[in-house]
Amino acid sequence: DAKTTQPPSMDCAEGRAANLPCNHSTISGNEYVYWYRQIHSQGPQYIIHGLKNNETNEMASLIITEDRKSSTLILPHATLRDTAVYYCIVSPLSGGYNKLIFGAGTRLAVHP
Amino acid sequence: NAGVTQTPKFRVLKTGQSMTLLCAQDMNHEYMYWYRQDPGMGLRLIHYSVGEGTTAKGEVPDGYNVSRLKKQNFLLGLESAAPSQTSVYFCASSRNTHEQYFGPGTRLTVT
């Protein structure tokens, strides 16, 4: 599976947008980009995924560059409860399942 | 729905002891996974299952065995625990979609 590179930490003011970058320059054509987050040692929580097009759901937006070598997760109005470690993962969906490889992620701190 | 549950929540073992971690899901998911997370690191896949009666090795399978006798349960066994297996263990499940649902984790300490 392709590897990803994320900044180790970021800060964001409450109410502002949080933009979390991820580089995945060796991504293959059949690999999706997934974002999960982990709040205070709880089990990871799925946020969003995409293949080529930008995606949006009730939690976040995912912007994927045209060459698919990088992406950005956007939390439009960050709250204190969004403080967590955010993981960017690339993986194919093979046979209906995927084997996720987690890196160290980005520790996002949202402050008042 | 309870989602994904894990038993026990905490456990302390002595080196050489054995134990089984239980993962249960009530969502009728086909696929189940076991991960471990060491301090300051991301999760690593130990074993996974693509259906009842099937198991496969993940990224770090050594020292662990698994069984999936029932669709809703996925068991992780440590036959002879070592201090290097001190970790937080997470179970997850998924159906034929992209999202994996994770349990709350089991904190295991091996002394």
Coordinates of N, CA and C in Angstrom, one line a residue, chain B residues 9 13-14 18 20 28 36 39-40 51 54 59-60 62 65 73 80-82 87 93 95-97 105 108-109 111:
Chain B
K9 N -11.9 -4.9 28.9 CA -11.5 -3.6 28.6 C -10.0 -3.4 29.0
L13 N -1.2 -9.3 32.3 CA -0.8 -10.7 32.2 C 0.7 -10.8 32.6
K14 N 1.1 -11.9 33.1 CA 2.5 -12.2 33.3 C 3.1 -12.9 32.1
S18 N -1.4 -17.1 28.9 CA -2.2 -17.0 27.7 C -3.5 -16.3 28.0
T20 N -7.4 -14.8 25.7 CA -8.2 -14.6 24.5 C -9.0 -13.3 24.6
N28 N -24.1 -7.5 11.5 CA -24.1 -8.5 10.5 C -23.0 -8.2 9.4
R36 N -3.4 -3.5 16.6 CA -2.8 -3.1 17.8 C -2.2 -1.7 17.7
P39 N 2.2 3.0 22.0 CA 2.2 4.4 22.4 C 2.7 5.3 21.3
G40 N 2.0 6.4 20.9 CA 2.5 7.4 20.0 C 2.5 6.9 18.5
G51 N -14.8 -13.6 6.3 CA -16.1 -14.3 6.5 C -16.0 -15.3 7.5
T54 N -13.1 -18.0 8.1 CA -11.9 -17.6 7.4 C -11.0 -16.7 8.2
E59 N -0.4 -7.3 9.0 CA 1.0 -6.7 9.0 C 1.9 -7.3 10.0
V60 N 1.3 -7.6 11.2 CA 2.1 -8.0 12.4 C 1.5 -9.2 13.0
D62 N 2.7 -12.3 14.0 CA 3.5 -13.2 14.8 C 3.1 -13.1 16.3
N65 N -3.0 -15.7 17.4 CA -3.8 -16.6 16.6 C -5.2 -16.0 16.7
N73 N -18.5 -12.9 15.8 CA -17.4 -12.9 16.8 C -16.1 -13.1 16.1
S80 N 1.4 -17.4 24.5 CA 2.4 -17.2 25.5 C 2.8 -15.7 25.4
A81 N 2.2 -14.9 26.3 CA 2.3 -13.5 26.2 C 3.8 -13.0 26.5
A82 N 4.2 -12.0 25.8 CA 5.5 -11.4 26.0 C 5.3 -9.9 26.2
S87 N 0.1 -3.4 24.7 CA -0.4 -2.6 23.6 C -1.9 -2.3 23.9
S93 N -15.0 -3.9 12.3 CA -15.8 -4.7 11.3 C -16.2 -3.8 10.2
R95 N -18.8 -4.0 6.3 CA -19.6 -4.8 5.3 C -18.9 -4.4 4.0
N96 N -19.6 -4.6 2.9 CA -19.0 -4.4 1.6 C -19.1 -2.9 1.2
T97 N -18.5 -2.1 2.1 CA -18.4 -0.7 1.9 C -17.0 -0.2 2.4
G105 N -11.6 -0.7 22.3 CA -10.2 -1.1 22.6 C -10.1 -2.0 23.9
L108 N -3.9 -4.0 27.2 CA -3.2 -5.2 27.7 C -1.8 -4.8 28.1
T109 N -1.5 -5.2 29.4 CA -0.1 -5.0 29.9 C 0.5 -6.4 30.2
T111 N 3.7 -8.1 32.0 CA 4.8 -7.8 32.9 C 5.8 -9.0 32.9

